[in-house]
Coordinates of C-alpha atoms and ligand atoms in Angstrom, one line a residue:
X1 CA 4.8 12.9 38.3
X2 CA 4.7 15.6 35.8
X3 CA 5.0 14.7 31.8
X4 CA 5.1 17.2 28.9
X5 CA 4.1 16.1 25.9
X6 CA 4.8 18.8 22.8
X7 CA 2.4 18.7 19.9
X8 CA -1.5 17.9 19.8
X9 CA -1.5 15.9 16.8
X10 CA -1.6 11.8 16.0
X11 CA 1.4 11.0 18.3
X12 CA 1.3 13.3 21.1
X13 CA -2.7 13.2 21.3
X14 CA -2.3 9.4 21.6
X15 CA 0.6 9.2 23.8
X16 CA -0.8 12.2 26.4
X17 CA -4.3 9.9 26.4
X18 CA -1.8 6.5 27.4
X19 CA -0.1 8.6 30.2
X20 CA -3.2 10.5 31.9
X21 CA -4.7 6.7 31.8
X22 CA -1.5 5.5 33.7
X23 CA -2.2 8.7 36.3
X24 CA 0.5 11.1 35.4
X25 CA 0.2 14.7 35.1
X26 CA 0.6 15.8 31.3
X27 CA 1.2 18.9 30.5
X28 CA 0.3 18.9 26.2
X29 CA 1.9 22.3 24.8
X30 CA 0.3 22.3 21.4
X31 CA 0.9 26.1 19.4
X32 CA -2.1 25.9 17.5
X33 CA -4.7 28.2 16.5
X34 CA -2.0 30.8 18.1
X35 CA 0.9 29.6 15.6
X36 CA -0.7 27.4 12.6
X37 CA 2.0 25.0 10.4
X38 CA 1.4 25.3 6.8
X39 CA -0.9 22.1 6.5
X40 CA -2.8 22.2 9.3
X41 CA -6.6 24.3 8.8
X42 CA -7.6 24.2 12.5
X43 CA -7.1 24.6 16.1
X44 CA -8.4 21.5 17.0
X45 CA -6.6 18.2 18.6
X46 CA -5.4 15.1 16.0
X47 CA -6.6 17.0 13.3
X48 CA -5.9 15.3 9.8
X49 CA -3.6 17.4 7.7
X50 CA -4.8 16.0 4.2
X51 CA -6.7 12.5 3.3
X52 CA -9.0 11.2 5.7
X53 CA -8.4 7.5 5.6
X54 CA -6.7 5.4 7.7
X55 CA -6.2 3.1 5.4
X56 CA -6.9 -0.6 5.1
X57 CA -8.8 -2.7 8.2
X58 CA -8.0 -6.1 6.3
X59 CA -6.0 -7.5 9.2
X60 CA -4.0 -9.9 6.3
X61 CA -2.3 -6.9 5.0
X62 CA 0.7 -5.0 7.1
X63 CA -1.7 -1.4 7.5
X64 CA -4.8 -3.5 9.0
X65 CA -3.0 -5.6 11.2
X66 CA -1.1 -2.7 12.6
X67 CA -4.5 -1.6 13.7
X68 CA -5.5 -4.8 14.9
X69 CA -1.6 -4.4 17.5
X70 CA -2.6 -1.2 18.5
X71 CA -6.0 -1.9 19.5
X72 CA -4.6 -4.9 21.5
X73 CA -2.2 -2.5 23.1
X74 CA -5.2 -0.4 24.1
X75 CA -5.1 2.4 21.3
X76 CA -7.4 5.4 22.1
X77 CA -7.6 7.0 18.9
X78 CA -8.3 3.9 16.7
X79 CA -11.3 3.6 19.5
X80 CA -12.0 7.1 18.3
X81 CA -11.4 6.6 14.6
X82 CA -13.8 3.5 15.2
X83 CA -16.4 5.8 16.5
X84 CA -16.2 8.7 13.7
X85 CA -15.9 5.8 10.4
X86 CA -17.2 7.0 7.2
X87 CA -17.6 3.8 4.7
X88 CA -14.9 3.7 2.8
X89 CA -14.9 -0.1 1.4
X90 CA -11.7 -2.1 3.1
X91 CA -10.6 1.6 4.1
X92 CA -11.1 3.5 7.9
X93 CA -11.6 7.1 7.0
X94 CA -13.5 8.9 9.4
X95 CA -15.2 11.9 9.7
X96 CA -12.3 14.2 10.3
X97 CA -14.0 17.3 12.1
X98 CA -15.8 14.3 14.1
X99 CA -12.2 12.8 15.3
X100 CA -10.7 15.6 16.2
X101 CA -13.5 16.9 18.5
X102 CA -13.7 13.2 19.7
X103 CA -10.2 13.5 20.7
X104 CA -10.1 16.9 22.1
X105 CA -13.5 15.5 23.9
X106 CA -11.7 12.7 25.3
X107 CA -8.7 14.8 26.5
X108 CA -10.8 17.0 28.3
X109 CA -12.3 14.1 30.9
X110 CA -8.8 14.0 32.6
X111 CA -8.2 16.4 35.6
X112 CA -5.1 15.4 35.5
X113 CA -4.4 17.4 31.9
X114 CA -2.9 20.8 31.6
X115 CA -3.2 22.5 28.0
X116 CA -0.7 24.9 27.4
X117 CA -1.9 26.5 23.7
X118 CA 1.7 28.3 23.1
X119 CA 5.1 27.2 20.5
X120 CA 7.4 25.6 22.3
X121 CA 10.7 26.8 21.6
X122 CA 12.7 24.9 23.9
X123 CA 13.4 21.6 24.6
X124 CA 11.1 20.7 27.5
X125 CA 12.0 20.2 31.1
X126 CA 12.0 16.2 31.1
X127 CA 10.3 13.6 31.3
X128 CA 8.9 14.6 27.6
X129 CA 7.9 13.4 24.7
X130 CA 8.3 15.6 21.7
X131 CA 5.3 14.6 19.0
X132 CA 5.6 18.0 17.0
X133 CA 5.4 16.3 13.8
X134 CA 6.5 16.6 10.1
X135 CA 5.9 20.5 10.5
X136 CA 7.6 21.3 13.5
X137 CA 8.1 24.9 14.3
X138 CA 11.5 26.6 14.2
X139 CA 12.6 27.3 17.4
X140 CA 12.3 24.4 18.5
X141 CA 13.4 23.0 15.3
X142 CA 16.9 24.5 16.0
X143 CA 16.7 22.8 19.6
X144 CA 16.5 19.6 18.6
X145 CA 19.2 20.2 15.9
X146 CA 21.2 21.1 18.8
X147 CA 20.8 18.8 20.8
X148 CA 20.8 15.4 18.3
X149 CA 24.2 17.2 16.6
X150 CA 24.8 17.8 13.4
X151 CA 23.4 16.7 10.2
X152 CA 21.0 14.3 12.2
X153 CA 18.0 16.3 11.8
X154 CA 16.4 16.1 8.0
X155 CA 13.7 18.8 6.0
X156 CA 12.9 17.9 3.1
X157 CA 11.6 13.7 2.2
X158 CA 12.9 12.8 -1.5
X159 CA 11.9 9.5 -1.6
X160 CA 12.3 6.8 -4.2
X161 CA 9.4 3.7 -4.6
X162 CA 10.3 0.9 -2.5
X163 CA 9.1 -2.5 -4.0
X164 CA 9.3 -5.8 -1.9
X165 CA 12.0 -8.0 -3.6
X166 CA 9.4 -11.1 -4.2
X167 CA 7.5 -9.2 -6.3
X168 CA 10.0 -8.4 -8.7
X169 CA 9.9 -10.9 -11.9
X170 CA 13.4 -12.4 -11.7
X171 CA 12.7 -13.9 -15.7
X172 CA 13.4 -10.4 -16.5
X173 CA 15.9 -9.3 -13.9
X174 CA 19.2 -10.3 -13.0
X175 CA 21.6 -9.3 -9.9
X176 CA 24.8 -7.5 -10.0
X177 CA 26.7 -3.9 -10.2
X178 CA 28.3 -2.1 -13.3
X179 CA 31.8 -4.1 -14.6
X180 CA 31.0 -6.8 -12.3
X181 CA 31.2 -5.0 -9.1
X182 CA 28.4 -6.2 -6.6
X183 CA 26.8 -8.9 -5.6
X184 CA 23.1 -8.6 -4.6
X185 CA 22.8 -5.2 -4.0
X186 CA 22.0 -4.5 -7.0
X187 CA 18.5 -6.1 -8.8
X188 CA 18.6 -4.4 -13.0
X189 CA 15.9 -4.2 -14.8
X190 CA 16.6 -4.0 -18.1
X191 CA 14.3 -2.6 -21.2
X192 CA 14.4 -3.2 -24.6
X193 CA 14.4 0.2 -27.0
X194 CA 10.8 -0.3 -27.7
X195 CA 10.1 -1.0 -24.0
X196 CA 12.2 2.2 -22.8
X197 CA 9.6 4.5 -25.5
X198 CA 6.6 3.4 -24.0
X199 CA 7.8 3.6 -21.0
X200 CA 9.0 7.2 -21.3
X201 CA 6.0 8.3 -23.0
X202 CA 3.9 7.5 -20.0
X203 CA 6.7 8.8 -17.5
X204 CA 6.6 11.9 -19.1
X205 CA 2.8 12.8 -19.5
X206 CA 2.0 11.6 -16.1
X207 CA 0.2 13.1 -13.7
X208 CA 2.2 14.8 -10.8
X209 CA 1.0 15.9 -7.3
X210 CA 0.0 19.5 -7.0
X211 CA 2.5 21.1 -4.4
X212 CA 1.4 23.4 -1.4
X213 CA 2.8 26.6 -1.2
X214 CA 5.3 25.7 1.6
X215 CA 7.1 23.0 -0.6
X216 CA 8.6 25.7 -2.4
X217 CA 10.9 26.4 -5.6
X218 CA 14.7 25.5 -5.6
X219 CA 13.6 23.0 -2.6
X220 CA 14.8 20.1 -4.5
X221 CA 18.2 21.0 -5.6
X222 CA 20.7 18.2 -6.5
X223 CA 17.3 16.0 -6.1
X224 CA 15.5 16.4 -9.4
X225 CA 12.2 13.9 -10.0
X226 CA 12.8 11.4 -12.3
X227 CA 9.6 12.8 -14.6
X228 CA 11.3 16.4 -14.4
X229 CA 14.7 14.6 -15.8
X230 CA 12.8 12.6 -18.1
X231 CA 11.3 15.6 -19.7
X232 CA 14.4 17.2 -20.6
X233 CA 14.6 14.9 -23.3
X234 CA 13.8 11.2 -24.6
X235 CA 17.7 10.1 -24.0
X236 CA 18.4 12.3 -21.0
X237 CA 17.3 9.3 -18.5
X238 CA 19.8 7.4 -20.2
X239 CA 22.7 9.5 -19.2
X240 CA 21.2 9.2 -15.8
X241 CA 19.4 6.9 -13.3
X242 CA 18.6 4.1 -16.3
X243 CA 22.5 4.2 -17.9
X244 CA 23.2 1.0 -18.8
X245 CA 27.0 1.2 -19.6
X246 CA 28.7 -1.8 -17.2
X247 CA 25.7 -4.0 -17.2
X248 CA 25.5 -7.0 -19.3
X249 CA 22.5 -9.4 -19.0
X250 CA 22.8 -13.0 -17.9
X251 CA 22.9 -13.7 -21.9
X252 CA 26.1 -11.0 -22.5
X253 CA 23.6 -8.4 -24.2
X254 CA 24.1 -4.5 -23.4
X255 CA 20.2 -3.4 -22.8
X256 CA 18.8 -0.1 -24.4
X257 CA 18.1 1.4 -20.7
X258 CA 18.7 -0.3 -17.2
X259 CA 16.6 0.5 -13.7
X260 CA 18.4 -0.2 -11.0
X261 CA 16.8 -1.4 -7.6
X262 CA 19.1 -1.3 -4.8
X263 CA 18.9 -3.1 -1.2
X264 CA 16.4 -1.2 1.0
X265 CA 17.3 -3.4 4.1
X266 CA 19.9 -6.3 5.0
X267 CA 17.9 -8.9 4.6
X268 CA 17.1 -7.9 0.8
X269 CA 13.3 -8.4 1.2
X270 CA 13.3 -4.5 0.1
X271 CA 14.4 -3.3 -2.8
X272 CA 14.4 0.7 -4.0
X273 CA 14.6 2.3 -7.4
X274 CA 17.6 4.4 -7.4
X275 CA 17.1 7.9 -8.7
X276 CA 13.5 7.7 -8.8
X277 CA 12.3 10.1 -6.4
X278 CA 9.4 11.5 -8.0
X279 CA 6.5 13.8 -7.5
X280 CA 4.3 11.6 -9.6
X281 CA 0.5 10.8 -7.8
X282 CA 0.7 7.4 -6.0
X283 CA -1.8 6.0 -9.1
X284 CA 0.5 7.2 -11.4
X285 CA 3.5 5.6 -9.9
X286 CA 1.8 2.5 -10.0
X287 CA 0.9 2.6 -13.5
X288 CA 4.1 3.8 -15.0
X289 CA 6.6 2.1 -12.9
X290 CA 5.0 -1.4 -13.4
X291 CA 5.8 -0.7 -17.6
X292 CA 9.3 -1.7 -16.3
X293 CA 9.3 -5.2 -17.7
X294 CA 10.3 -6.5 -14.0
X295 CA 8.4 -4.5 -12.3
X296 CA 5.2 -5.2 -14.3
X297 CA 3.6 -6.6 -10.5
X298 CA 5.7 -5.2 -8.4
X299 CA 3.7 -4.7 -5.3
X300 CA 4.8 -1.2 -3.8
X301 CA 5.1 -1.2 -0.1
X302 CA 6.2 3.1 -0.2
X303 CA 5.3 5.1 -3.3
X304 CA 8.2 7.9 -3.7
X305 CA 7.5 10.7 -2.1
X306 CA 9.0 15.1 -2.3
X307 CA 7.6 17.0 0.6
X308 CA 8.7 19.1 3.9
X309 CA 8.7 16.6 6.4
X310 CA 10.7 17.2 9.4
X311 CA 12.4 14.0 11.0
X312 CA 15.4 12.8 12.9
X313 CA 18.5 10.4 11.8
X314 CA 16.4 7.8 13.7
X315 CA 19.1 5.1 13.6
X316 CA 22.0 7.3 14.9
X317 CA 19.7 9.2 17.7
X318 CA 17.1 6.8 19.0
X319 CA 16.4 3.8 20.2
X320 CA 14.2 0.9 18.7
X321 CA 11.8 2.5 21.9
X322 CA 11.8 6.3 20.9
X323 CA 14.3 7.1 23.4
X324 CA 16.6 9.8 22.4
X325 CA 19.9 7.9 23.2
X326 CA 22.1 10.8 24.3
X327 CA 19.7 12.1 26.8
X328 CA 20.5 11.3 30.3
X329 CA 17.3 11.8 31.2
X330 CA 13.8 10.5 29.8
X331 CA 13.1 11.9 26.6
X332 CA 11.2 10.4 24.1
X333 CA 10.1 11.4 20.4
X334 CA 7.1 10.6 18.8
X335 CA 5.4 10.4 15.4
X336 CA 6.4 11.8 12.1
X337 CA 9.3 13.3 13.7
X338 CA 11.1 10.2 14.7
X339 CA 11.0 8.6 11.1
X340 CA 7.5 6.7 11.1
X341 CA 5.2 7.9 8.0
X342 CA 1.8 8.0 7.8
X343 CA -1.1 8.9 10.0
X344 CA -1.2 5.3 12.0
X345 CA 2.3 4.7 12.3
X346 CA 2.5 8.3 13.8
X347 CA -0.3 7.1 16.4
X348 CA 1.6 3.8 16.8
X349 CA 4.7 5.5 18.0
X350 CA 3.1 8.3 19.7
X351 CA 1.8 5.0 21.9
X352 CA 5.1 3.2 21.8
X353 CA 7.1 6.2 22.9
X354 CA 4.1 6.7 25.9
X355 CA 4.5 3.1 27.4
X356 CA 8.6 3.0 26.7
X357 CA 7.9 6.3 29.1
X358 CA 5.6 5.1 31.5
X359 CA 8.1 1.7 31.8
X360 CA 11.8 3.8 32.5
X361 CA 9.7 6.0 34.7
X362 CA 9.2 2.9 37.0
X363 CA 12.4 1.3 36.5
X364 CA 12.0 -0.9 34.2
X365 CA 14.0 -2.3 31.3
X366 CA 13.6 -1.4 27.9
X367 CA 10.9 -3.6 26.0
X368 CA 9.9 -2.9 22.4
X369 CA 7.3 -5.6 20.6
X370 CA 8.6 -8.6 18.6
X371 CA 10.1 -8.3 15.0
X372 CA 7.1 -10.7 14.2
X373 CA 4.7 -7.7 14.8
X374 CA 4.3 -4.9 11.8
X375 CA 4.6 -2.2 15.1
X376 CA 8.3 -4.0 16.8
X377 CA 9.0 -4.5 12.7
X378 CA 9.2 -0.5 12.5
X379 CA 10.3 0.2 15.3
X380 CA 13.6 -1.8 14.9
X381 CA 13.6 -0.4 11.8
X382 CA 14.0 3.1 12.5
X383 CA 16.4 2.4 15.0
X384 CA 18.3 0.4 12.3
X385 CA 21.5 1.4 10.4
X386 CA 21.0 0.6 6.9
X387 CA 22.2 3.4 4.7
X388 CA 20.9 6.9 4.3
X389 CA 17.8 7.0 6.6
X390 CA 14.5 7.8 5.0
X391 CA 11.0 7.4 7.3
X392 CA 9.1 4.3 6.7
X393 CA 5.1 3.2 6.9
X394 CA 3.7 -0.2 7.7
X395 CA 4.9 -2.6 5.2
X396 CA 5.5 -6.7 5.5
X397 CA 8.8 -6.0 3.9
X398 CA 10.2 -5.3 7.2
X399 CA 8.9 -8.3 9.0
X400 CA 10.8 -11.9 9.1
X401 CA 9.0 -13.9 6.3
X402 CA 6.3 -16.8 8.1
X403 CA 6.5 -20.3 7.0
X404 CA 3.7 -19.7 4.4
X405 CA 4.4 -22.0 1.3
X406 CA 1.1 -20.4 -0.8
X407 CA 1.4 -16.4 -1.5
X408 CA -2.5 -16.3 -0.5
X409 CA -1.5 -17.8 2.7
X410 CA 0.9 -15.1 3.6
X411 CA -1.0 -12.4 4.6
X412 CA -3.5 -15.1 7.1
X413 CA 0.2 -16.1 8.2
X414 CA 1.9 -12.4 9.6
X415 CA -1.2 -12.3 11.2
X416 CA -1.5 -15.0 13.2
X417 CA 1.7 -15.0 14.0
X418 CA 2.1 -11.4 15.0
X419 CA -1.1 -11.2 17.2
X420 CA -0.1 -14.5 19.3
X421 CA 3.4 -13.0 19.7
X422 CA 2.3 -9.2 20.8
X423 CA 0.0 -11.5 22.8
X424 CA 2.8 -13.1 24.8
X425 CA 4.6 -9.7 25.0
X426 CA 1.8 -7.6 26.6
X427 CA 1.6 -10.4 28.8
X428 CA 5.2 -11.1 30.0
X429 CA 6.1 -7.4 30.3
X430 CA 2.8 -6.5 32.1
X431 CA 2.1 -4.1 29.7
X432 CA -1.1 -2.2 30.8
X433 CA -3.4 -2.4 28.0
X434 CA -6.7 -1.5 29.8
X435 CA -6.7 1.0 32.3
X436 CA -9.6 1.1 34.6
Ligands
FAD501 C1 1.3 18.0 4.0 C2 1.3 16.6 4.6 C3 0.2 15.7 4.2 C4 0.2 14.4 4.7 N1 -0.8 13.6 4.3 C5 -0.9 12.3 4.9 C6 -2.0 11.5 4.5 O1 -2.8 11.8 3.7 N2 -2.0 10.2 5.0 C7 -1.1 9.8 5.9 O2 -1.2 8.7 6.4 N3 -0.1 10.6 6.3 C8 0.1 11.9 5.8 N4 1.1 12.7 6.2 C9 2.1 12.2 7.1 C10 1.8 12.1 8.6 O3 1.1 10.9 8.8 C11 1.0 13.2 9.2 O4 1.7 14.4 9.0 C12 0.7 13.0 10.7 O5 -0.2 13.9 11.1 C13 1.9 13.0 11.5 O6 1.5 12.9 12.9 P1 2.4 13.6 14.1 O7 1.7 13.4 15.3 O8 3.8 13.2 13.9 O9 2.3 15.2 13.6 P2 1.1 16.2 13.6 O10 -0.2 15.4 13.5 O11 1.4 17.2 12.6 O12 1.1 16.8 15.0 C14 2.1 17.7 15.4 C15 1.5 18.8 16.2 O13 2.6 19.6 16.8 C16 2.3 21.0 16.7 N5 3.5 21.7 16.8 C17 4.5 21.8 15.9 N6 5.5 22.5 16.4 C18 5.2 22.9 17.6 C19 5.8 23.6 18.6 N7 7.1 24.1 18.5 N8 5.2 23.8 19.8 C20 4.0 23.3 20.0 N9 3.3 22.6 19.1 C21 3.9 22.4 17.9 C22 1.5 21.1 15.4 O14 0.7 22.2 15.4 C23 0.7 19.8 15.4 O15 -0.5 19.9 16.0 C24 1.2 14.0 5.7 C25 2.2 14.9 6.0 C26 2.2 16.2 5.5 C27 3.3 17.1 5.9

C-alpha cells in the first residue's frame, strides 16, 4: 500500500523511516531546496532549524525519559541523533550537518521510498500524514484551514511561562479570583512596593530574543509582551496583567501589584502567568520571573514563547492518536503542526502518528500509550479540551503524580513507572518495535 507523508523534517523523516520498516510504499513530498521556509538553511532531510540540542538524556527528568519511550518504541532518529552526539554535558546535541545526512542516508536504503522534491499544495490523496511543520507553506496552509474549518488553524505562538503548581511557594501565595469570584483557578502572587521596583527594573532591562525577519512588525497586535508593556512606564503593569484591585491577601491587605497564575490543566498541576507572554530569552525568564516572591523556585516546565508557528486546534480536530477526526479516511498529522513543541516531541509524534497509521491500516483499534508515559501524557494532552489551545513540550506537569513521598525520589519514580507501563503496552498491542 501506498503512504504519502508531506514534509522531510523531525516528524515526517521519522514517521516515513517507521512505515518503509513496516513495508509500505512512502511517497515523502518534501519542497525544499526548490521552495525554502524562512528558518530552514538547507536542502537536506531533519535538518535542525536553530539549536542543536536535544536536550536532556537524564532519564529522571520528563525530556530524557521521553527519549528513553521512543527508543523503546524503536525511534530511528534518536538512533541517529545517538550516532552524530556532540558532548554537551546532560544535553544530546549532535552534529547537525551529520544528522541530517544520516537521516537522508538512512532514507535512501529503502526501495520502497519515492522522493517527490516539490510544495504540496493540496491535501494528499490518503493514507497521509502531513509533518509540514511550524512553517508550513501556503497553499497547503489554506487546505488544511479548509478542511479543519474555521478558526481551528493558528499562526502566530504568544505564549505565557507555564510553572508546575508544586513549585510555587504557597507561604506567599494564596488562591482565589477578584471580589471573591473563583476558587482555584486562580494562584496570586502578590508583591510588596519594594518587591514590584526590583522586580520591574529587571523586567525592564532584560534581555529579549533577537527576532528573524519573518516574525515581522504589527505581528503581535492585541498580544503585547509583558517587557514591551512594562516599558511604557513603572505603573503601566499595574493597570494591566499585575492590577491588584479585587484581591485581598489571606490577612485582608490590598498588595502593591498582584501576578496572577491561572489553571493550565484540570488537574491544577499546571499553572500559567496570565499576560505574560514575552519575548524575553529563556535565561532571562528564569531570572526575572523567579523575583516574584512566589515564584522565587518555580521550576518552569514552558518558558513563554512569540514566534510564527503554524499548528492546529489539536483538541477540537484530532485525536489523542494524530488522527484528523473529521476525515473519513486515514489522515494523520504530525509534528509541530499538530500542537507538540520542540524538536523531540515533533519526532515523538511524527512516530506516534506513523504506528496509529500503520494500526487503522490493518484494522485495528485505536491505541495511544499510557498517561503514566511523558509520550501518552502529550498526546492526551493535545487532544484535550482545556481552554484556549497553545502547543506543549515534554513536561511531568502533564503526567498523573507517582506515589513518591521525597521530591528527589520523584523523578527515579515517573521513570520507573512509565517504562514498565509503555512496557506492557508495546507488548499487549503488539506494537512492532524492531523491524527485521
Ligand atoms: C524558528 C524556529 C526555531 C525553533 N527552534 C527550536 C529549538 O531550538 N529547539 C527545539 O526543540 N525546537 C525548536 N523549534 C520548534 C520545533 O521543534 C521545530 O520547528 C521542529 O523542526 C518541528 O518539527 P516538524 O517535523 O514539525 O517540522 P520541520 O522540521 O520544520 O519539518 C517540516 C518540513 O516540511 C516542509 N514543508 C513545509 N511546507 C511544505 C509543503 N507545502 N510541501 C512540502 N514540504 C513542506 C519543510 O520544508 C520542512 O522540511 C523551532 C521552531 C521554529 C519555527
Amino acid at each position: 500500500m501506498r503512504i504519502t507523508v508531506v514534509g522531510g523534517g523531525l516528524a515526517g523523516c521519522e514517521a516515513a523511516l517507521y512505515l518503509l520498516k513496516a513495508g509500505y510504499s512512502v511517497e515523502l513530498t518534501e519542497m525544499r531546496p526548490q521552495k525554502m521556509t524562512p528558518a530552514h538553511k538547507t536542502g537536506g532531510f531533519a535538518e535542525l532549524v536553530c539549536s542543536n540540542s536535544l536536550k536532556s538524556t537524564d532519564p529522571y527528568t520528563a525530556k530524557g525519559l521521553l527519549k528513553a519511550e521512543l527508543r523503546l518504541m524503536g525511534c530511528s532518529l534518536l538512533k541517529i541523533a545517538a550516532e552524530c552526539a556532540v558532548p554537551a554535558g546532560g544535553a544530546l546535541a549532535v552534529d547537525r550537518v551529520q544528522f541530517s545526512e544520516k537521516t537522508g542516508a538512512e532514507l535512501a536504503k529503502y526501495t520502497n521510498l519515492t522522493v517527490t522534491r516539490a510544495e504540496a499544495e493540496e491535501i494528499p490523496v490518503l493514507p497521509a500524514i502531513i509533518a509540514a511543520g511550524p512553517l508550513t507553506s501556503g497553499g497547503l496552509l489554506d487546505k488544511l484551514a479548509l478542511l479543519t474549518g474555521s478558526g481551528n488553524l493558528f499562526f502566530f505562538d504568544a505564549a505565557a511561562p507555564i510553572i508546575s503548581a508544586q513549585s510555587a511557594d504557597m507561604s506567599r501565595a494564596f488562591f482565589g479570583g477578584r471580589y471573591g469570584k473563583g476558587g482555584e483557578d486562580y494562584l496570586n502572587c502578590p508583591m510588596t512596593r519594594e518587591e514590584y521596583g526590583v522586580f520591574w527594573e529587571a523586567l525592564t532591562g532584560a534581555e529579549t530574543v533577537k527576532l528573524h525577519g519573518f516574525e515581522g512588525a504589527g505581528v503581535f497586535e492585541g498580544c503585547m509582551p509583558v517587557e514591551v508593556m512594562a516599558k511604557r512606564g513603572r505603573d503601566t503593569l499595574l493597570f494591566g496583567p499585575l492590577r491588584p484591585v479585587g484581591l485581598r491577601t489571606p490577612d485582608g491587605e490590598r498588595p502593591h501589584a498582584v501576578v496572577q497564575l491561572r489553571k493550565e490543566n484540570a488537574a491544577g498541576e499546571m499553572y500559567n502567568l496570565v499576560g505574560f507572554q514575552t519575548n524575553l530569552t529563556f535565561a532571562e525568564q528564569k531570572r526575572v520571573f523567579s523575583l516574584i516572591p512566589a515564584l522565587k523556585d518555580a521550576e518552569f516546565l514552558r518558558y513563554g514563547v512569540m514566534h510564527r508557528n503554524t499548528y492546529l486546534n489539536s483538541p477540537k480536530v484530532l485525536t489523542a492518536a494524530f488522527r484528523l477526526k473529521n476525515s473519513a479516511n486515514p489522515l494523520y498529522i504530525g509534528g509541530q503542526l499538530s500542537g507538540t513543541e520542540g524538536y523531540v516531541e515533533s519526532i515523538m509524534s511524527g512516530l506516534l502518528a506513523a504506528v496509529a497509521l500503520d494500526r487503522e491500516l490493518k484494522g485495528l483499534p485505536e491505541a495511544v500509550p499510557p498517561e503514566t508515559t511523558v509520550c501518552g501524557a502529550l498526546s492526551r494532552y493535545i487532544a484535550a479540551e482545556n481552554g484556549a489551545f497553545q502547543p506543549m513540550n515534554a513536561n511531568f506537569g502533564l503526567l498523573p503524580p507517582p506515589d513518591a513521598k521525597r521530591k528527589q525520589e520523584r523523578g527515579k519514580a515517573y521513570h520507573d513507572r512509565s517504562l514498565s507501563d509503555l512496557t506492557a503496552f508495546i507488548e499487549e498491542n503488539r506494537i512492532e518495535p524492531f523491524f527485521p
